[in-house]
Tab-separated table of C-alpha atoms in Angstrom:
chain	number	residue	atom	x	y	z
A	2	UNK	CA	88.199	-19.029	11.461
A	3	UNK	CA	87.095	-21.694	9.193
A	4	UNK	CA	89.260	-23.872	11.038
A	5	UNK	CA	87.113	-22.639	14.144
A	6	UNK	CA	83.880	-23.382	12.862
A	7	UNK	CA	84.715	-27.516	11.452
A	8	UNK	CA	85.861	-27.914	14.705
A	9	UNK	CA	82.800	-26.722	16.557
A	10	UNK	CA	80.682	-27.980	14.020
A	11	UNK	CA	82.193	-31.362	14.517
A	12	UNK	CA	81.788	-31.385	18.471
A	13	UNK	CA	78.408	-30.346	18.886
A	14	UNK	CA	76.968	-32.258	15.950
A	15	UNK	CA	78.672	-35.383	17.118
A	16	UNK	CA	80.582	-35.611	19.899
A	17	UNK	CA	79.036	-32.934	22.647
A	18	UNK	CA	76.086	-35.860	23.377
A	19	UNK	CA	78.692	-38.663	23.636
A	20	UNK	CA	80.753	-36.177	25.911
A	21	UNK	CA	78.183	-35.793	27.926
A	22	UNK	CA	76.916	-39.346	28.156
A	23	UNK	CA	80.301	-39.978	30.261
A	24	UNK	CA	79.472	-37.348	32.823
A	25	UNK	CA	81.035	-33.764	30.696
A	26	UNK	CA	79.317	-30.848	32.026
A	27	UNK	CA	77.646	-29.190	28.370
A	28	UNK	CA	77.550	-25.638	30.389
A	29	UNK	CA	81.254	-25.445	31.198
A	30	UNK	CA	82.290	-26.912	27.501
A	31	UNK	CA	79.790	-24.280	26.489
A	32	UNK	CA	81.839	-21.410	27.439
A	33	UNK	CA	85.161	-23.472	26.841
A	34	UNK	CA	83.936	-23.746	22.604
A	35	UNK	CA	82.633	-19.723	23.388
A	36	UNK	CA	85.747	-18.373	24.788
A	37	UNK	CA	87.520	-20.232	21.988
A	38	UNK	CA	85.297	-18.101	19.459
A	39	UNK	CA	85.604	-14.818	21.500
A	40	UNK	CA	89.923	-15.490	20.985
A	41	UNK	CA	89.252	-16.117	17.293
A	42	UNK	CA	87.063	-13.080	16.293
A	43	UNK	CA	89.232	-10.904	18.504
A	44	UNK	CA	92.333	-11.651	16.488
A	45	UNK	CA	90.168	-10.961	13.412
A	46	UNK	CA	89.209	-7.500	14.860
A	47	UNK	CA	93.107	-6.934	15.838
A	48	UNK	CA	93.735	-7.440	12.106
A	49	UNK	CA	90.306	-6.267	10.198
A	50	UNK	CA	90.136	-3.706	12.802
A	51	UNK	CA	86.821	-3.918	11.661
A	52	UNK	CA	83.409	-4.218	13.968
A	53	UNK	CA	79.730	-5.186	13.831
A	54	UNK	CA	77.485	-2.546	14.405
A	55	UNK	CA	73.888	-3.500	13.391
A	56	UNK	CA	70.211	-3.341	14.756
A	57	UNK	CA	70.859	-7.220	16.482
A	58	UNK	CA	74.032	-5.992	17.880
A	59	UNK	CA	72.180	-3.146	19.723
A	60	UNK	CA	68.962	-5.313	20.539
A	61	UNK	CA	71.922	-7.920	22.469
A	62	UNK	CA	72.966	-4.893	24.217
A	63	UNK	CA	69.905	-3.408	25.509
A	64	UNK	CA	69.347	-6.864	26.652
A	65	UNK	CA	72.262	-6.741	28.514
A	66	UNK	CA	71.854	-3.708	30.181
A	67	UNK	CA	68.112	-4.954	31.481
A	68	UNK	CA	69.535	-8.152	32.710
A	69	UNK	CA	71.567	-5.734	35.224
A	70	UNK	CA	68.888	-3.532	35.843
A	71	UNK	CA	66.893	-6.436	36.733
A	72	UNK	CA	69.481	-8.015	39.073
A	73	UNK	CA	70.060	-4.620	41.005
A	74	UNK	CA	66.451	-3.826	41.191
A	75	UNK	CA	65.706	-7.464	42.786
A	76	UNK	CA	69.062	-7.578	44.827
A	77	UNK	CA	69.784	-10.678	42.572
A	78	UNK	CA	73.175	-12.432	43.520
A	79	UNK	CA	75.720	-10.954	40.962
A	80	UNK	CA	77.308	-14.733	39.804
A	81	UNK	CA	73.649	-15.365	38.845
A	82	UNK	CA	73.767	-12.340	36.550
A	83	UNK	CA	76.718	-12.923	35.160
A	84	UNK	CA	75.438	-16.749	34.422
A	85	UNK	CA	72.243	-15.058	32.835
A	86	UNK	CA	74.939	-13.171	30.394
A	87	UNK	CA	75.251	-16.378	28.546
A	88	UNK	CA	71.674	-15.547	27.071
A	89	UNK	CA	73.719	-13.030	25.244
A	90	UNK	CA	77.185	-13.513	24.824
A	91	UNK	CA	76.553	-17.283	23.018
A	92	UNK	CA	73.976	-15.492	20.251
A	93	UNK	CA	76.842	-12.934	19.130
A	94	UNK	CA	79.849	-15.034	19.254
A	95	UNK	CA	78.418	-17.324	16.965
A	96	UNK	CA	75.962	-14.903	14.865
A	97	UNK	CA	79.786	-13.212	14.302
A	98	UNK	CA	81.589	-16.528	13.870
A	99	UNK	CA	79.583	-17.489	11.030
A	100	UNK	CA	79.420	-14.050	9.414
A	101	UNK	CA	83.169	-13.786	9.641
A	102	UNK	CA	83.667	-17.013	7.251
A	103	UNK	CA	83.292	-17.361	3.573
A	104	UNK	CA	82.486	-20.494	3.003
A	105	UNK	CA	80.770	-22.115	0.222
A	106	UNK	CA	77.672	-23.082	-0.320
A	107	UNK	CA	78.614	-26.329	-1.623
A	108	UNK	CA	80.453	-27.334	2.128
A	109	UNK	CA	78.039	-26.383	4.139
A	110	UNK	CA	75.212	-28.711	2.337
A	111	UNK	CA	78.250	-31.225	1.901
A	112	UNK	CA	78.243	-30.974	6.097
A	113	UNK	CA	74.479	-30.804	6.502
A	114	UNK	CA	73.573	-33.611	4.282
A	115	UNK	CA	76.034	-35.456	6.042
A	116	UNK	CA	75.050	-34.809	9.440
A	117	UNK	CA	71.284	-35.844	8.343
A	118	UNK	CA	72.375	-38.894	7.199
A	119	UNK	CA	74.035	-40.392	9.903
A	120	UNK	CA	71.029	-39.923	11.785
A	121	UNK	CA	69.120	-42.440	11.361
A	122	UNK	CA	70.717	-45.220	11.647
A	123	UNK	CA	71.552	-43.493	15.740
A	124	UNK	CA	67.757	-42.652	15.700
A	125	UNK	CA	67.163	-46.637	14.895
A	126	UNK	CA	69.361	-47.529	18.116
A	127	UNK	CA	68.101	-45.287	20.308
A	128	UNK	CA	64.964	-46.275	19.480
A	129	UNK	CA	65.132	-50.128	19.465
A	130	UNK	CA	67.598	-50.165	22.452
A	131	UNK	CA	65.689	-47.413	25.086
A	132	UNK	CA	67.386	-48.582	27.997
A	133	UNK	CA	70.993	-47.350	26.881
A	134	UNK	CA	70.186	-43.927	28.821
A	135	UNK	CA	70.503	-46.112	32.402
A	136	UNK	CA	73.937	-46.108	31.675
A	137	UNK	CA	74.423	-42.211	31.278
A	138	UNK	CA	76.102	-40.715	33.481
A	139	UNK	CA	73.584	-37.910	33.031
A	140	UNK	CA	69.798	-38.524	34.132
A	141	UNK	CA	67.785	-39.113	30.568
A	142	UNK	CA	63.737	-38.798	30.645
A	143	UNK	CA	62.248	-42.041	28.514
A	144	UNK	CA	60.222	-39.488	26.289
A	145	UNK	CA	63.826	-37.028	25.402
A	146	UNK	CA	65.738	-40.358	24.622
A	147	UNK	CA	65.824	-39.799	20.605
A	148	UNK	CA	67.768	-37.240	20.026
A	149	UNK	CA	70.414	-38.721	17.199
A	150	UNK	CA	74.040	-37.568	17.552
A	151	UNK	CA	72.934	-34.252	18.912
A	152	UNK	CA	73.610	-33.122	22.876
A	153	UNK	CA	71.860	-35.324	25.145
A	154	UNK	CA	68.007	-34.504	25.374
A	155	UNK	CA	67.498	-32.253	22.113
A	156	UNK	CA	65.744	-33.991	20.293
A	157	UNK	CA	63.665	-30.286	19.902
A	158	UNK	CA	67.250	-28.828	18.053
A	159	UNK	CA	67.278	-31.914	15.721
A	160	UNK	CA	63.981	-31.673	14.713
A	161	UNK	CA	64.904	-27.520	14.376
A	162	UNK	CA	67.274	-28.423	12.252
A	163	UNK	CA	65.899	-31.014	9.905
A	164	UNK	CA	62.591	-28.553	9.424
A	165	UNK	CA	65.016	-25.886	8.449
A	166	UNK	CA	66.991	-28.043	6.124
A	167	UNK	CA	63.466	-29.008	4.344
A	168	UNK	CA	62.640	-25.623	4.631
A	169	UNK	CA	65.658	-24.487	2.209
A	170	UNK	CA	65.377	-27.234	-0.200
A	171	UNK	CA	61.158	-26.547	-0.422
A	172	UNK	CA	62.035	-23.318	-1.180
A	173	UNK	CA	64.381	-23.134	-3.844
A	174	UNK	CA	63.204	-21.622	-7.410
A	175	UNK	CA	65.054	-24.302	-9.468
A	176	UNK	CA	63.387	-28.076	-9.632
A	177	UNK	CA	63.823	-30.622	-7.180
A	178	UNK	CA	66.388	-33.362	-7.986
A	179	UNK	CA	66.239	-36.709	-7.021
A	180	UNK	CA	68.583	-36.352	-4.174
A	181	UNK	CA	66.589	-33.646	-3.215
A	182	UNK	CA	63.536	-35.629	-3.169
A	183	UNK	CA	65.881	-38.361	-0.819
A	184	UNK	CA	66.917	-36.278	1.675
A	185	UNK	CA	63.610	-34.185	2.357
A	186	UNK	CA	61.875	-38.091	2.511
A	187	UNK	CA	64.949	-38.892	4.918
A	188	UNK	CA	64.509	-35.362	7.152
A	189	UNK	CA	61.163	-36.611	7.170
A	190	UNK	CA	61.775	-40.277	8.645
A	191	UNK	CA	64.284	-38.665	11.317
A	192	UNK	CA	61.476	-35.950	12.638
A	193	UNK	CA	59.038	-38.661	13.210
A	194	UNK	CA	61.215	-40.640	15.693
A	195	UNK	CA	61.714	-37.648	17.464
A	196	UNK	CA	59.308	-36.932	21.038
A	197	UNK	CA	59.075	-33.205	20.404
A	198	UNK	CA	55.190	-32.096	19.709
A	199	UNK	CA	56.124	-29.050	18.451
A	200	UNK	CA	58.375	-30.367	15.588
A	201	UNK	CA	55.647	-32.838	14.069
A	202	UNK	CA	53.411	-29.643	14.299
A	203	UNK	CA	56.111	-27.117	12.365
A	204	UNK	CA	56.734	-30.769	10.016
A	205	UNK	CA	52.672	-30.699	8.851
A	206	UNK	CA	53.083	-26.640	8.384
A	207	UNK	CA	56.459	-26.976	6.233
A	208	UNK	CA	55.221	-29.848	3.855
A	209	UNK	CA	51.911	-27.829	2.897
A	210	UNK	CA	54.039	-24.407	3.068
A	211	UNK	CA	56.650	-26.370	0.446
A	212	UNK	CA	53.648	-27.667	-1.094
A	213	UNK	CA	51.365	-24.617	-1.514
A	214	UNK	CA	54.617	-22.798	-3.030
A	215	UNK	CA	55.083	-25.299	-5.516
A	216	UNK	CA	51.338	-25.818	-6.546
A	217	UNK	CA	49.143	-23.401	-9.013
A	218	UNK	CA	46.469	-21.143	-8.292
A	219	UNK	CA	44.021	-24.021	-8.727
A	220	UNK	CA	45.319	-26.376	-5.765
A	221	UNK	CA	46.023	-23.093	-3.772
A	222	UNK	CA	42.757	-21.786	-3.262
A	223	UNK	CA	41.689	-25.360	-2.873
A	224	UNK	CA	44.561	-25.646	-0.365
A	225	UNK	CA	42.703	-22.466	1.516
A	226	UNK	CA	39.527	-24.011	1.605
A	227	UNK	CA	40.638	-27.383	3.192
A	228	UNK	CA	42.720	-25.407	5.305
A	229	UNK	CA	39.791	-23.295	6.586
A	230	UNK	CA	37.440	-26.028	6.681
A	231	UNK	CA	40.417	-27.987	9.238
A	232	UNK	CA	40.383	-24.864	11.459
A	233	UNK	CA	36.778	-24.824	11.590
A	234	UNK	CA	36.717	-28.982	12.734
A	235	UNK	CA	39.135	-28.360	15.278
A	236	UNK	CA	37.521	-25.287	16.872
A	237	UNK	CA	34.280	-27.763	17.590
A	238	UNK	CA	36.388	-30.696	18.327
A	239	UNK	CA	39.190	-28.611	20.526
A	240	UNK	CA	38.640	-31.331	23.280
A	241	UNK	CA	39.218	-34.771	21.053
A	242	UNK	CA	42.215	-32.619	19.447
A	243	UNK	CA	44.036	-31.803	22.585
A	244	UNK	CA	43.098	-35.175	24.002
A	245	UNK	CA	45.025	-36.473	20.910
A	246	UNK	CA	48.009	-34.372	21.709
A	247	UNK	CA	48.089	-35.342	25.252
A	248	UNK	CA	47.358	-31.907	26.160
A	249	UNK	CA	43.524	-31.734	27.641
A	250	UNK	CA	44.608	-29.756	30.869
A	251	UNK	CA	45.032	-26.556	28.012
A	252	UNK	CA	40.893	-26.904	28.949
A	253	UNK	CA	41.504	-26.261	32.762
A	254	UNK	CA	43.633	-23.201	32.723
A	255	UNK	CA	42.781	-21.754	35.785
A	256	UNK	CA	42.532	-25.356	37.644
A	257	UNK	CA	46.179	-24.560	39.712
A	258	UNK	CA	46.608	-28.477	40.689
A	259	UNK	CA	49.177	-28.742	38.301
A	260	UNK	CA	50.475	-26.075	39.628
A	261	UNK	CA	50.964	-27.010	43.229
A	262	UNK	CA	51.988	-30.293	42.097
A	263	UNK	CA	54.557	-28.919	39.599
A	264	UNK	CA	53.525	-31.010	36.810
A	265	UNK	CA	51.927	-28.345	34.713
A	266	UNK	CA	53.231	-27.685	31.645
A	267	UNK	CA	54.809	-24.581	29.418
A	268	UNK	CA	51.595	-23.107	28.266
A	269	UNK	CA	49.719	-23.748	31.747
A	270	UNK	CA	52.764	-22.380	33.483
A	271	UNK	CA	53.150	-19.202	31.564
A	272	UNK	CA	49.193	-18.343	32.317
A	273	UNK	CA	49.755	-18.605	36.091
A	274	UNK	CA	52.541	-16.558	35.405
A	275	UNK	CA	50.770	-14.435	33.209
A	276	UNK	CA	47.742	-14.312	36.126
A	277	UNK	CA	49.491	-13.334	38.571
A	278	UNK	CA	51.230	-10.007	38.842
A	279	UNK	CA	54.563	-9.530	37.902
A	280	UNK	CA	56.813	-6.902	38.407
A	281	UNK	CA	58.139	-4.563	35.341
A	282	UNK	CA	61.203	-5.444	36.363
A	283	UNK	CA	60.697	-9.700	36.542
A	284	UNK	CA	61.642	-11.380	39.762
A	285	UNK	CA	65.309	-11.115	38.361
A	286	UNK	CA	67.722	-12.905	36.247
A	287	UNK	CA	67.766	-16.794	36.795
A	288	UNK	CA	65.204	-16.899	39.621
A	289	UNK	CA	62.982	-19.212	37.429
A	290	UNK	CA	65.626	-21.793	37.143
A	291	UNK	CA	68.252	-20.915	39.905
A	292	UNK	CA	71.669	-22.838	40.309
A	293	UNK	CA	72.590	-21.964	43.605
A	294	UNK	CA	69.216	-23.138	45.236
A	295	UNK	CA	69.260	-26.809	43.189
A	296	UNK	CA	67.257	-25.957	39.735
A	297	UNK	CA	63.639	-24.899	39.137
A	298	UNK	CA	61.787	-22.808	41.324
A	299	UNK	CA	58.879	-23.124	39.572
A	300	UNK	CA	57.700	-25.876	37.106
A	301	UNK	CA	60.340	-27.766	35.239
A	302	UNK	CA	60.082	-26.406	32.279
A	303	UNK	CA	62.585	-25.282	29.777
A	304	UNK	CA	61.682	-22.197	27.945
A	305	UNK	CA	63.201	-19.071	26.828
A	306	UNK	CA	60.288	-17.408	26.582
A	307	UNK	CA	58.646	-18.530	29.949
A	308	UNK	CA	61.983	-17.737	31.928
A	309	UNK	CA	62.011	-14.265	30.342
A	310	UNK	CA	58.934	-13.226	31.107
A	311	UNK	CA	59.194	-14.555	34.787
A	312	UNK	CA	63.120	-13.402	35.661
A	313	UNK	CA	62.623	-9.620	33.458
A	314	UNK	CA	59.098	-8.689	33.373
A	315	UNK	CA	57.477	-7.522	30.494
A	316	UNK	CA	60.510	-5.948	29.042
A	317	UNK	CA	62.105	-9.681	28.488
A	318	UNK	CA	59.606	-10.579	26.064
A	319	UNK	CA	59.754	-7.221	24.124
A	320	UNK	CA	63.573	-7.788	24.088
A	321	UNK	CA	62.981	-11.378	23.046
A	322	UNK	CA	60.860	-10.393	20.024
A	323	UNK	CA	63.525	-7.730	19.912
A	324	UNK	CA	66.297	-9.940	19.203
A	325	UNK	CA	64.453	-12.478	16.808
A	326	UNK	CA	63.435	-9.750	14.611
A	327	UNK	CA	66.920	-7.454	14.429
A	328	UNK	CA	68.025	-10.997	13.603
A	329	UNK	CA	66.521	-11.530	10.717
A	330	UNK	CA	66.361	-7.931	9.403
A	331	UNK	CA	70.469	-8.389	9.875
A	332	UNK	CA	70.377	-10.297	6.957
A	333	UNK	CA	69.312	-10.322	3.178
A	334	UNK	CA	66.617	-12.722	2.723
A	335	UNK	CA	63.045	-13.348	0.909
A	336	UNK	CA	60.091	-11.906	2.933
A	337	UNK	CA	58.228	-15.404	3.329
A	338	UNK	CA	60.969	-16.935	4.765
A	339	UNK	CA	61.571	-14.290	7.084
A	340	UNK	CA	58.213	-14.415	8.225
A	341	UNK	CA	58.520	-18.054	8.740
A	342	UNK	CA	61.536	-18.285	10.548
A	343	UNK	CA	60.123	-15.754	13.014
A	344	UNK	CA	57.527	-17.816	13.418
A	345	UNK	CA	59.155	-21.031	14.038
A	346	UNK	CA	61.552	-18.966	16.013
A	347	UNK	CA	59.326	-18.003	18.240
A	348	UNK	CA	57.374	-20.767	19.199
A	349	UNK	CA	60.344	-22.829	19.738
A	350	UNK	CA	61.569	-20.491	22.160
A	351	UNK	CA	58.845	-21.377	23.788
A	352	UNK	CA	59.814	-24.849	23.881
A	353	UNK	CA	63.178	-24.809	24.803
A	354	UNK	CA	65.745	-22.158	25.972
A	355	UNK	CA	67.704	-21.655	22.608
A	356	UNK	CA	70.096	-18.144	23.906
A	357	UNK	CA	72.523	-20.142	25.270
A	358	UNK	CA	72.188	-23.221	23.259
A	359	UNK	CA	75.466	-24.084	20.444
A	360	UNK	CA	73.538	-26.489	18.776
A	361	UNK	CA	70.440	-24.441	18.321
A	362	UNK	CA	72.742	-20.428	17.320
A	363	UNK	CA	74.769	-22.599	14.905
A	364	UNK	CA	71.646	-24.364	13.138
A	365	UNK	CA	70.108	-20.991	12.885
A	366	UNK	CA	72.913	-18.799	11.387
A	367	UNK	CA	74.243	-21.715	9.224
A	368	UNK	CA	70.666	-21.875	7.644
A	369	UNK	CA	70.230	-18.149	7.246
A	370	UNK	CA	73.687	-17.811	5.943
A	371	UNK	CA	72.527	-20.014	2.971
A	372	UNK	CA	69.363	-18.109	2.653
A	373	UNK	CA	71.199	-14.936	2.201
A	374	UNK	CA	73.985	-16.495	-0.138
A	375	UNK	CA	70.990	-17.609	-1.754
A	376	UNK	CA	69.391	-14.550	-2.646
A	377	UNK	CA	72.754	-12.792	-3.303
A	378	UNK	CA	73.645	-15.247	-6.282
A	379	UNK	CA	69.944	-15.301	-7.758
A	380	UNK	CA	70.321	-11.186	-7.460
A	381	UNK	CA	74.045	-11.248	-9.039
């Protein structure tokens, strides 16, 4: 199985964008690198004879089981629930494929730092020369263009994945050494060529998080102060703040131009949504981005959350907090960081659709995995 996982590692990390770039279809090499893990941990179960049985592995399946409810109730074609079972099958292939290896900790940071440090120097050229995506063979928006050796357009799972590599080296109990210092400066450098808002947000949180950790009792209540006094600025400046971010329409909620226009964005989206009424049931799995009738139905936007809510109701969100928290209760690690990553999470799957994302399940059970071994050594 370790085998397995270099190999996947390998071609999602670095060559699923450049596959892609030459016209590759990521969906169907999606469920080409899944069926390939689905073989492996089956021959593992043929000789363990040994199965998962934990609260995640139940949350997946009572996700499952609404996704058909929801299709029958809505008289949903049944190839576009079985396309919406990728939402669940990807998350448990690959939460099992990295449980079912024991590697060490030293390889996996010897294969993280790597894969941070090669990024750069990609972020550089895609940077400098912006009009290399005219010759994809896949369309590439200006603004998603720096996205590093990564699939094409996620420049959201780089960032993901650089926070959550700062995010285990700002938390360790022993002192920071200099290459420490090097790579968290580098992670740094890489997230701020990136386009993704909600990465240089999660950035400013996880250098005063690292920093507040690290600081005494002194610079911590001053910390709280400053903090406060921020929040307080902001709340009497909210206009000039989302003006800043690009993002003054959050001010006209209930204006439905973007709307009609199908420019409006996630947040704006999900309170029309929200608005409106909605059946308990959703409007059925993949009606909010449908690939029989060309794409979006709605706004283009790309969010787990946001499709959840709109193709299963009410009960897709519960499910979704469902899963994120069995997730993390699956494994042994500190509190804080629990609380954290359910944060971060969260909000990114608002940002993205992360179920049936490789790059996005690997980052997150790679990290976790280290968070646990982590914890296990400082308790042995």
């Amino acid at each position: 199985m370790q085998i397995l996982f270099y190999i996947i590692f390998i071609v999602v990390f670095f060559l699923m964008g450049i596959l892609q770039f030459i016209g590759v279809s990521i969906t169907l090499f999606s469920y080409i690198l899944s069926i390939l893990v689905a073989v492996g941990l089956l021959l593992v179960f043929i000789i363990k004879k040994k199965i998962t049985i934990n609260s995640y592995m139940i949350a997946n399946l009572c996700l499952l089981l609404w996704i058909i409810i929801s299709g029958i109730v809505n008289h949903t074609n049944y190839l576009l629930i079985i396309n919406y079972f990728s939402f669940v099958i990807i998350p448990v292939l690959f939460y099992l494929l990295v449980r079912s290896i024991n590697m060490g900790v030293s390889t996996l940071k010897f294969l993280i730092n790597g894969l941070i440090i090669i990024q750069l120097p990609i972020l550089l050229l895609q940077y400098f020369l912006p009009n290399y995506i005219l010759y994809s063979q896949k369309l590439i928006a200006p603004i998603d263009r720096m996205f590093g050796t990564f699939p094409l357009s996620s420049d959201h799972f780089l960032s993901f994945f650089l926070i959550m590599n700062l995010l285990y080296f700002g938390t360790k109990k022993s002192l920071l050494t200099f290459f420490d210092y090097f790579i968290i400066v580098y992670s740094i450098i890489c997230i701020s060529f990136t386009n993704s808002l909600t990465s240089y947000l999660f950035l400013i949180s996880i250098i005063a998080y690292i920093f507040f950790l690290r600081s005494n009792i002194y610079i911590k209540v001053y910390s709280i102060i400053i903090s406060v006094g921020v929040l307080v600025f902001l709340y009497f400046n909210i206009y000039e703040a989302l003006s800043l971010l690009h993002k003054p329409e959050l001010l006209e909620m209930t204006n439905t131009k973007h709307i009609t226009q199908g420019t409006a964005g996630r947040i704006q989206t999900f309170f029309y949504i929200f608005t409106n009424k909605i059946s308990f049931f959703g409007y059925g799995p993949s009606s909010y981005f449908n690939p029989l009738k060309g794409g979006f139905q709605l706004n283009a936007n790309f969010s787990q959350l946001l499709w959840f809510y709109y193709d299963l109701g009410v009960m897709g969100v519960i499910l979704l907090i469902s899963l994120i928290s069995s997730f993390l209760y699956s494994v042994n690690i500190e509190k804080n960081i629990r609380i954290y990553l359910f944060i971060l999470i969260l909000v990114y799957s608002f940002s993205a659709t992360i179920f049936d994302q490789l790059a996005f399940m690997l980052i997150l059970n790679i990290f976790v995995s280290l968070f646990e071994k982590r914890k296990l050594d400082n308790i042995i």
